[in-house]
Short mmCIF file of C-alpha atoms and ligand atoms in Angstrom, two decimals:
data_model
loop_
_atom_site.label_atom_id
_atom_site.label_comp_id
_atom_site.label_asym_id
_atom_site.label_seq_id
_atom_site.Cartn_x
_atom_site.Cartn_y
_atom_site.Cartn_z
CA UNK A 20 0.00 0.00 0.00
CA UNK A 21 1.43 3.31 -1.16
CA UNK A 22 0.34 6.71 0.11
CA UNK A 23 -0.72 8.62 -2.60
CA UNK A 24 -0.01 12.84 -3.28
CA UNK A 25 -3.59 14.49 -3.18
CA UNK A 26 -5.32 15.29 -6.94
CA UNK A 27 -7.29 17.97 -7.26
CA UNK A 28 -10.42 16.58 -9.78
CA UNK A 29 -11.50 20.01 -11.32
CA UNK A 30 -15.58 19.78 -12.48
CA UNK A 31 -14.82 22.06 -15.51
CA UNK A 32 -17.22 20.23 -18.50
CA UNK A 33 -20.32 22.59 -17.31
CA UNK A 34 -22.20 24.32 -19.59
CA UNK A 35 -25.68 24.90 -17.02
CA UNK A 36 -23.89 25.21 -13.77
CA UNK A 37 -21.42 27.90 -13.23
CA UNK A 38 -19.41 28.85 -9.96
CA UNK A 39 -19.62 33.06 -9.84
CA UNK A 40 -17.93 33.81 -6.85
CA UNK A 41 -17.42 32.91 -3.40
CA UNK A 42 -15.95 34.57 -0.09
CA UNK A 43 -16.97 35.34 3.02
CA UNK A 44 -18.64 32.00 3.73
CA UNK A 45 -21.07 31.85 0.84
CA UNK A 46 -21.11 31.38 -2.76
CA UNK A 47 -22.88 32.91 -5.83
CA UNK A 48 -23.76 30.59 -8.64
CA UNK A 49 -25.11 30.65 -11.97
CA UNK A 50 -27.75 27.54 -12.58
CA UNK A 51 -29.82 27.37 -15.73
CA UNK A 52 -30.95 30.99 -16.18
CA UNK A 53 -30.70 31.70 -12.59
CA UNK A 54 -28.53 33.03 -9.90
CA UNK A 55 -28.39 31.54 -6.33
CA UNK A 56 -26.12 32.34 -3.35
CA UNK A 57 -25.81 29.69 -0.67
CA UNK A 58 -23.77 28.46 2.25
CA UNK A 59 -20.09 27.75 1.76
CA UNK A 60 -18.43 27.36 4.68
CA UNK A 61 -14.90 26.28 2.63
CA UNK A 62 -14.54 29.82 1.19
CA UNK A 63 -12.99 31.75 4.13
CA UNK A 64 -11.57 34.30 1.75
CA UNK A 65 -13.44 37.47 0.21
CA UNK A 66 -15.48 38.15 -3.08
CA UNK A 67 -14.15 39.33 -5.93
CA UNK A 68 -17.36 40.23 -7.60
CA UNK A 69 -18.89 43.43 -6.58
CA UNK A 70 -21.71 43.29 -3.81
CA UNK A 71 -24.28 44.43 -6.49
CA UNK A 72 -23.59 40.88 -8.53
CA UNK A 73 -24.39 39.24 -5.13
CA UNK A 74 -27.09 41.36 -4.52
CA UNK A 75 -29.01 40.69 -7.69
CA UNK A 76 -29.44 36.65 -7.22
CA UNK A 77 -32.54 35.72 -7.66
CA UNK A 78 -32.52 33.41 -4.22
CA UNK A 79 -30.67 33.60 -1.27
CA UNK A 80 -30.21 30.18 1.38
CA UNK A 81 -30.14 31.79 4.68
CA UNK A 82 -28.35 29.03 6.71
CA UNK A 83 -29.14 28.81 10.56
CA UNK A 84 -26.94 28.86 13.42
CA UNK A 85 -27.17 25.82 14.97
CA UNK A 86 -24.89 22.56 14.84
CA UNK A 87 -26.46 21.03 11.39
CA UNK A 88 -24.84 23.02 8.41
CA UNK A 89 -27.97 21.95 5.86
CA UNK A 90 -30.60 23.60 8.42
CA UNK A 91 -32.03 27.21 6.97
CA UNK A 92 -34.03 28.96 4.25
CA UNK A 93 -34.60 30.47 0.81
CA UNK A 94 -35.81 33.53 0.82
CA UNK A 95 -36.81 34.48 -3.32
CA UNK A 96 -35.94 37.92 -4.64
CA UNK A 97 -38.15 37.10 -7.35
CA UNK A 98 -40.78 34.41 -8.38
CA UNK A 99 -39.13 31.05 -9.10
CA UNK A 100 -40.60 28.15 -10.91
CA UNK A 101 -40.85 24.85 -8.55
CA UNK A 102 -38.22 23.01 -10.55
CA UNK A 103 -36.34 23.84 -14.34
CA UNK A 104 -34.23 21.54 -16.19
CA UNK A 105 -30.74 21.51 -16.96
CA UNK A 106 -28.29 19.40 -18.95
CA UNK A 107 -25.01 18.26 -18.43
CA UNK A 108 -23.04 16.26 -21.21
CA UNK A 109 -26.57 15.15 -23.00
CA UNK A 110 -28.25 13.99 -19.93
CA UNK A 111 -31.05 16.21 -18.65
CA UNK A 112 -32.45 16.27 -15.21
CA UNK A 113 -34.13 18.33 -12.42
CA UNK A 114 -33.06 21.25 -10.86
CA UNK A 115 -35.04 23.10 -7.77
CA UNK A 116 -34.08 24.43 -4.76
CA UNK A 117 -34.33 21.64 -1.83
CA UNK A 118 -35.33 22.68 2.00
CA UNK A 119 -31.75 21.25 2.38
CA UNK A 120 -29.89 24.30 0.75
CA UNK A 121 -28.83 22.29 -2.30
CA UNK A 122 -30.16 22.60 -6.27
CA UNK A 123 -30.81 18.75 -6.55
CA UNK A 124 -27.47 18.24 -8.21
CA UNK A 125 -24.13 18.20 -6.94
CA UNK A 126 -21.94 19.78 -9.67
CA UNK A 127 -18.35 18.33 -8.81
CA UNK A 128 -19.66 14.64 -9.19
CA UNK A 129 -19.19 14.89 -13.10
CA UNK A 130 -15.28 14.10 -12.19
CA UNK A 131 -16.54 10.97 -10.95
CA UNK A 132 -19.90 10.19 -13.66
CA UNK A 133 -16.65 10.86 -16.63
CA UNK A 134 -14.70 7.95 -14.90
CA UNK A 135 -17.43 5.82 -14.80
CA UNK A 136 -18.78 5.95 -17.76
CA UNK A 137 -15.07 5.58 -19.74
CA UNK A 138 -14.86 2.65 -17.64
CA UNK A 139 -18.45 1.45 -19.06
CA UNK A 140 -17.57 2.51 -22.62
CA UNK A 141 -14.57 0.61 -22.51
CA UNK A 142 -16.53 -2.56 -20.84
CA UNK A 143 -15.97 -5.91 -23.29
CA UNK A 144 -18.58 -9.25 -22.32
CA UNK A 145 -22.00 -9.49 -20.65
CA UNK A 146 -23.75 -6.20 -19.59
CA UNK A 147 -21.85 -4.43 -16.74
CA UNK A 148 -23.65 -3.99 -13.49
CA UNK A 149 -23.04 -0.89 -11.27
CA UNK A 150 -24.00 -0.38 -7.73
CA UNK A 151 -25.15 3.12 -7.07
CA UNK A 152 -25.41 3.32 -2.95
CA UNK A 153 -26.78 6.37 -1.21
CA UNK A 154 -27.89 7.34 -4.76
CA UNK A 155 -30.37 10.14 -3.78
CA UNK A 156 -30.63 12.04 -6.95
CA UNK A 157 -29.87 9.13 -9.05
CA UNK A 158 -27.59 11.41 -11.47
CA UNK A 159 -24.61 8.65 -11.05
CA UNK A 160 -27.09 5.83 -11.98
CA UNK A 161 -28.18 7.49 -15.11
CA UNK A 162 -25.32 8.25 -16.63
CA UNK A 163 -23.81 4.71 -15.48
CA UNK A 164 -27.37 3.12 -17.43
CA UNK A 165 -26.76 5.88 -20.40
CA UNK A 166 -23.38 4.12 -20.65
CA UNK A 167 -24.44 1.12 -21.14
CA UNK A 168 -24.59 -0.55 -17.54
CA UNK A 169 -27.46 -2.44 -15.83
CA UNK A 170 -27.64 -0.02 -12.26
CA UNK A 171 -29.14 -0.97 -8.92
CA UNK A 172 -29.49 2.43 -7.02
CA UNK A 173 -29.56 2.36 -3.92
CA UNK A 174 -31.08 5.43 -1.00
CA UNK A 175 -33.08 5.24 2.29
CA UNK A 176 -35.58 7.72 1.71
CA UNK A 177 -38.60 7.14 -0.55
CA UNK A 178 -38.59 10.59 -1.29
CA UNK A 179 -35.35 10.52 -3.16
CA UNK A 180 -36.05 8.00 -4.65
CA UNK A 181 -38.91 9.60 -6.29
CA UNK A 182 -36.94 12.66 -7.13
CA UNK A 183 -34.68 10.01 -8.92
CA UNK A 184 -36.96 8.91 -10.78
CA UNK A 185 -38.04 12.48 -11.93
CA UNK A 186 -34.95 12.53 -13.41
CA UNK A 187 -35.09 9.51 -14.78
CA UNK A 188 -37.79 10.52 -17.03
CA UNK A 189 -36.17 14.45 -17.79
CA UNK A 190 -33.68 12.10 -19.24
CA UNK A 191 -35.61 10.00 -21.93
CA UNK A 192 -34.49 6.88 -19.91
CA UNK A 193 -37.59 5.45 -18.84
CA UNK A 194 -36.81 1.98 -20.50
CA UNK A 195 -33.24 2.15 -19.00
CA UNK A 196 -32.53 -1.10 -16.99
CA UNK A 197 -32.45 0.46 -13.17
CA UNK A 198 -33.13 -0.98 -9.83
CA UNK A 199 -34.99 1.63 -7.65
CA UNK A 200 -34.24 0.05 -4.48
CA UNK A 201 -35.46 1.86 -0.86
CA UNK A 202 -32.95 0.27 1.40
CA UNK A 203 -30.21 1.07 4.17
CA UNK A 204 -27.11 0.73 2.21
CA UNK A 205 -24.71 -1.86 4.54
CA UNK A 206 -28.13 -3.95 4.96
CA UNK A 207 -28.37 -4.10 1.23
CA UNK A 208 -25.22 -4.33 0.63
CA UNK A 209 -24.88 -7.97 3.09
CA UNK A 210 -27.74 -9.19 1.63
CA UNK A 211 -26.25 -8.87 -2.11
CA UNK A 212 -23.03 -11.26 -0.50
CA UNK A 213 -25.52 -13.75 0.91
CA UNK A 214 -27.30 -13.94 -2.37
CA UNK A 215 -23.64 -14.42 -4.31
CA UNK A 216 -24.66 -11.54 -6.87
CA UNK A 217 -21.64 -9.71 -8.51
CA UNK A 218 -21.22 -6.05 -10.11
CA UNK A 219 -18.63 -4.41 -12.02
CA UNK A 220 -19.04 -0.83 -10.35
CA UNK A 221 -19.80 0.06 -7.11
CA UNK A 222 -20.54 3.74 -6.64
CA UNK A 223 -20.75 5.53 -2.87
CA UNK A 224 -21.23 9.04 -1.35
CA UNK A 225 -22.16 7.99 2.11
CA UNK A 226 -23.35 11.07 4.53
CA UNK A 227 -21.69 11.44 7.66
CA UNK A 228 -24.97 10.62 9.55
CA UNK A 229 -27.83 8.75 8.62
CA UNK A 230 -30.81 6.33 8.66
CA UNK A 231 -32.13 3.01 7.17
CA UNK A 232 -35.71 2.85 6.16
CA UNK A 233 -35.98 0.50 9.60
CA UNK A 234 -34.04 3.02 11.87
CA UNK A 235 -30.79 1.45 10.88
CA UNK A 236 -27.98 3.62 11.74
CA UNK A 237 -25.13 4.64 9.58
CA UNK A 238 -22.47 6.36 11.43
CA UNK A 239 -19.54 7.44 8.78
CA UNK A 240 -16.53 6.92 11.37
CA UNK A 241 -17.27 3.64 12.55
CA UNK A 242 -19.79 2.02 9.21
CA UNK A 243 -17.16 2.95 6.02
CA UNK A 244 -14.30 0.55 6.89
CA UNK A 245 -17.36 -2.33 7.06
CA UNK A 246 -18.82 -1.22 4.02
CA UNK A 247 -15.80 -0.54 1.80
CA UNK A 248 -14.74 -4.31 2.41
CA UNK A 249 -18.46 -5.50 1.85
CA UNK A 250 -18.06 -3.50 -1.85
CA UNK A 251 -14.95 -5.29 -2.67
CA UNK A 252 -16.76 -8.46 -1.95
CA UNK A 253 -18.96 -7.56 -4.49
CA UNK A 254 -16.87 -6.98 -7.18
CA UNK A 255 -14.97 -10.33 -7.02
CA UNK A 256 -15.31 -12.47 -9.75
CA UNK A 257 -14.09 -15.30 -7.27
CA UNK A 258 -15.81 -15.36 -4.07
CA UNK A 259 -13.32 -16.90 -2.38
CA UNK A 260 -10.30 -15.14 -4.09
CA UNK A 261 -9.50 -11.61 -3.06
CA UNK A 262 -7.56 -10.94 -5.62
CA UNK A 263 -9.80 -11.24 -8.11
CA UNK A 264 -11.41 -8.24 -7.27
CA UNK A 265 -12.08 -6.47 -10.98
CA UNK A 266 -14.03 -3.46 -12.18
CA UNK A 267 -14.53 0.26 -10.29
CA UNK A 268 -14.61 1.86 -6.84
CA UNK A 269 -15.95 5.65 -6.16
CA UNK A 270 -15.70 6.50 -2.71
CA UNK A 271 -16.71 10.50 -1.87
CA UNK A 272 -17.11 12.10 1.30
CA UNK A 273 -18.22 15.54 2.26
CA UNK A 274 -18.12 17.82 6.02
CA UNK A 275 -16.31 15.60 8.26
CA UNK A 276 -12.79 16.06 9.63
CA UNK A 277 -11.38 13.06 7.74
CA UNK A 278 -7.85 14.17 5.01
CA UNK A 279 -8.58 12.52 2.22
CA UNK A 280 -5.72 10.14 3.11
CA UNK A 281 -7.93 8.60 5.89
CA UNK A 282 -10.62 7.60 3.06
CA UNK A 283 -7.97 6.52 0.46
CA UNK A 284 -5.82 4.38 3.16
CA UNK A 285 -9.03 2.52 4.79
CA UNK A 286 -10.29 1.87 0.82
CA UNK A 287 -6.78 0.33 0.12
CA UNK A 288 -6.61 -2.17 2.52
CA UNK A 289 -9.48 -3.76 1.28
CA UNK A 290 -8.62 -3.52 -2.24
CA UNK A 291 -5.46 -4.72 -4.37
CA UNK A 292 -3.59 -4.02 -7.08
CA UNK A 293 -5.38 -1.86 -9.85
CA UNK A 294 -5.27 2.09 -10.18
CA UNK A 295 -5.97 4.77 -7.67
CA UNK A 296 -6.27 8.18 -7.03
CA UNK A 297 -7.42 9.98 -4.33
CA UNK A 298 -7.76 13.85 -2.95
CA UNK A 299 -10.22 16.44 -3.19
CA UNK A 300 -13.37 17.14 -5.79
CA UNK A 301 -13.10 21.26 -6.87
CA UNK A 302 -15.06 23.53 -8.59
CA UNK A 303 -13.44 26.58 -10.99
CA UNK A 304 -14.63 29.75 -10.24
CA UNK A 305 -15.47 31.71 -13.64
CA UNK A 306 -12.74 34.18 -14.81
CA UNK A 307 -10.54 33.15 -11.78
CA UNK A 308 -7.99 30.59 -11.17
CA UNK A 309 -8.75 29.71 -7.41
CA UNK A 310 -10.63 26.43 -7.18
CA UNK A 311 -13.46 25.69 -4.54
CA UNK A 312 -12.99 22.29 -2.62
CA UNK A 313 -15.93 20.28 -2.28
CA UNK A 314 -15.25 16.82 -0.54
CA UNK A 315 -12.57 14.52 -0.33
CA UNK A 316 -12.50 11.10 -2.57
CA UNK A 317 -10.62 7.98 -3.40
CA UNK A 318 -11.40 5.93 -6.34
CA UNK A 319 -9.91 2.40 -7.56
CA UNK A 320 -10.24 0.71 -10.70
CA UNK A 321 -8.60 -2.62 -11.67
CA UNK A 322 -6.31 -2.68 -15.15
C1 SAM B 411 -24.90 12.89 0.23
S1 SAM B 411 -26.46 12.28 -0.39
C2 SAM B 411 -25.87 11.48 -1.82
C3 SAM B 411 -25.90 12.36 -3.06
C4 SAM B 411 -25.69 11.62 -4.35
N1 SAM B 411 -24.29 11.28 -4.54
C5 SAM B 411 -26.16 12.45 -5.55
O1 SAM B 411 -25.32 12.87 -6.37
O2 SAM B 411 -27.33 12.70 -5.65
C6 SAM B 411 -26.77 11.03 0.78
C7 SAM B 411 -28.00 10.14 0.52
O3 SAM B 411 -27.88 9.02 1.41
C8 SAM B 411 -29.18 8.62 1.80
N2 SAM B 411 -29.01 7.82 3.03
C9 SAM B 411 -28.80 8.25 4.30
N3 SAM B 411 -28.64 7.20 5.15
C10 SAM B 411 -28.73 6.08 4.39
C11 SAM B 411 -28.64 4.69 4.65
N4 SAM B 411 -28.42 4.25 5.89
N5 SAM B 411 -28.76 3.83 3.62
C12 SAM B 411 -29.00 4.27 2.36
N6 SAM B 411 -29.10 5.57 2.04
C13 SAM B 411 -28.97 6.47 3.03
C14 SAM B 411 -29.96 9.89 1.96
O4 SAM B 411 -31.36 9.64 1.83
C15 SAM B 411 -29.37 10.75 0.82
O5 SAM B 411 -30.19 10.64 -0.31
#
């Protein structure tokens, strides 16, 4: 096992998303046709933009000041549709503003969706299969299906999974071969071993703090060692054979005092040989060269 020096993975192949500015603990962005500014407790620096850009977006997140960093609310400087779409690559989906601060997408994860889907592309034999755990807006899973894969997504709330779905159908891929499964992830994940199935992708973004459908409770710190070895399990062509783990890993993690050296070391025990990289997820600001850091990653694939 090898320590690896950090990589920055720049999100730069948006045309409908566009970082403005961001300082003094927030952020002004350009989505679709409108402007938000939200939360962003990364960008201790200050603004370049003049106040006048910030104070012409058409929303504003107000976060609160307790302990939970998603808790607050929009207040509209103008009338808003509920929801608009947006496109990135050819894939179109849902944008609207959530009660959790974000748009329903999560820019910097087209880093990850372009690794997947070379690996997909590049696929020869039967029909991949990719395992898309805490999937919520199902983005990964399309693209992943677009590419060619069979996907089993994977989220604890039925709500998300509905909103996946939504997106599902902005994206002409109604016949697409998806599993919309309403699950706690490790639960699922056990059960998959038991049953001997197999994938050829497996595809997390775990929160720090969550729950199963059943009250399960997934606890980042002390769950992601468990669950990283349960996803190399899955990707084994021989049960029995750890080394003959094949396919892809994407592991991303956002708001919790781990270095991304913490996420790529636990992943690499469980995992051998192949590729890796690991760091941090950015986003370019427009017309300036500092990048935003948005969470922390480490992602394998086999050669
Ligand atoms: C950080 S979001 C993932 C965002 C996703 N990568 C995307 O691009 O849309 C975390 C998701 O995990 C789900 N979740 C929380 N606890 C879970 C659990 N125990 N099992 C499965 N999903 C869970 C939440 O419902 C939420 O949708």
């Amino acid at each position: 096992m090898t320590a690896h020096a950090p990589e920055l993975l720049i999100a730069d192949d948006w045309r409908d998303y566009r970082l403005l500015d961001s300082g003094n603990g927030g952020k002004l962005e350009q989505v679709g046709p409108y402007r938000f500014v939200r939360p962003e407790p990364q960008a201790l620096w200050a603004p370049v933009r003049p106040a006048a850009d910030w104070d012409s977006a058409d929303a504003v997140f107000a976060g609160s000041s307790g302990d939970d960093e998603d808790a607050g609310r929009w207040r509209f400087n103008r009338e808003l549709p509920q929801s608009w779409t947006l496109t990135w690559d050819d894939l179109a989906f849902v944008s609207r503003p959530t009660p959790f601060r974000h748009l329903a997408f999560f820019p910097e994860h087209s880093v990850h969706w372009r690794y997947a889907r070379e690996y997909l592309k590049a696929h020869r034999g039967p029909q991949p299969e990719v395992l898309n755990l805490f999937g919520y807006t199902g983005l990964a899973s399309l693209v992943c299906a677009k590419a060619g894969a069979k996907v089993t997504h994977v989220d604890a709330s039925k709500k998300a999974i509905g909103f996946a779905r939504d997106n599902q159908q902005a994206a002409g891929l109604g016949d697409a071969p998806i599993r919309w499964i309403c699950d706690d992830a490790l639960t699922f994940v056990k059960r998959e071993i038991r049953r001997g199935r197999r994938y050829d992708g497996v595809i997390l973004d775990p929160p720090k703090f969550g729950r199963g459908p059943d009250g399960e409770t997934w606890r980042l710190e002390t769950d992601l060692p468990e669950l990283l070895d349960a996803c190399q399990t899955l990707l084994r062509s021989d049960p029995n054979d750890r080394a003959s783990v094949k396919g892809f890993m994407i592991a991303t993690v956002y708001a919790v005092r781990l270095s991304y050296l913490a996420l790529a070391q636990t992943a690499q025990q469980m995992f051998s040989g192949g590729d890796w990289q690991a760091g941090e997820m950015c986003l370019p600001h427009d017309g300036r060269s500092e990048l935003l850091p948005t969470a922390i990653f480490a992602r394998w694939r086999s050669q």
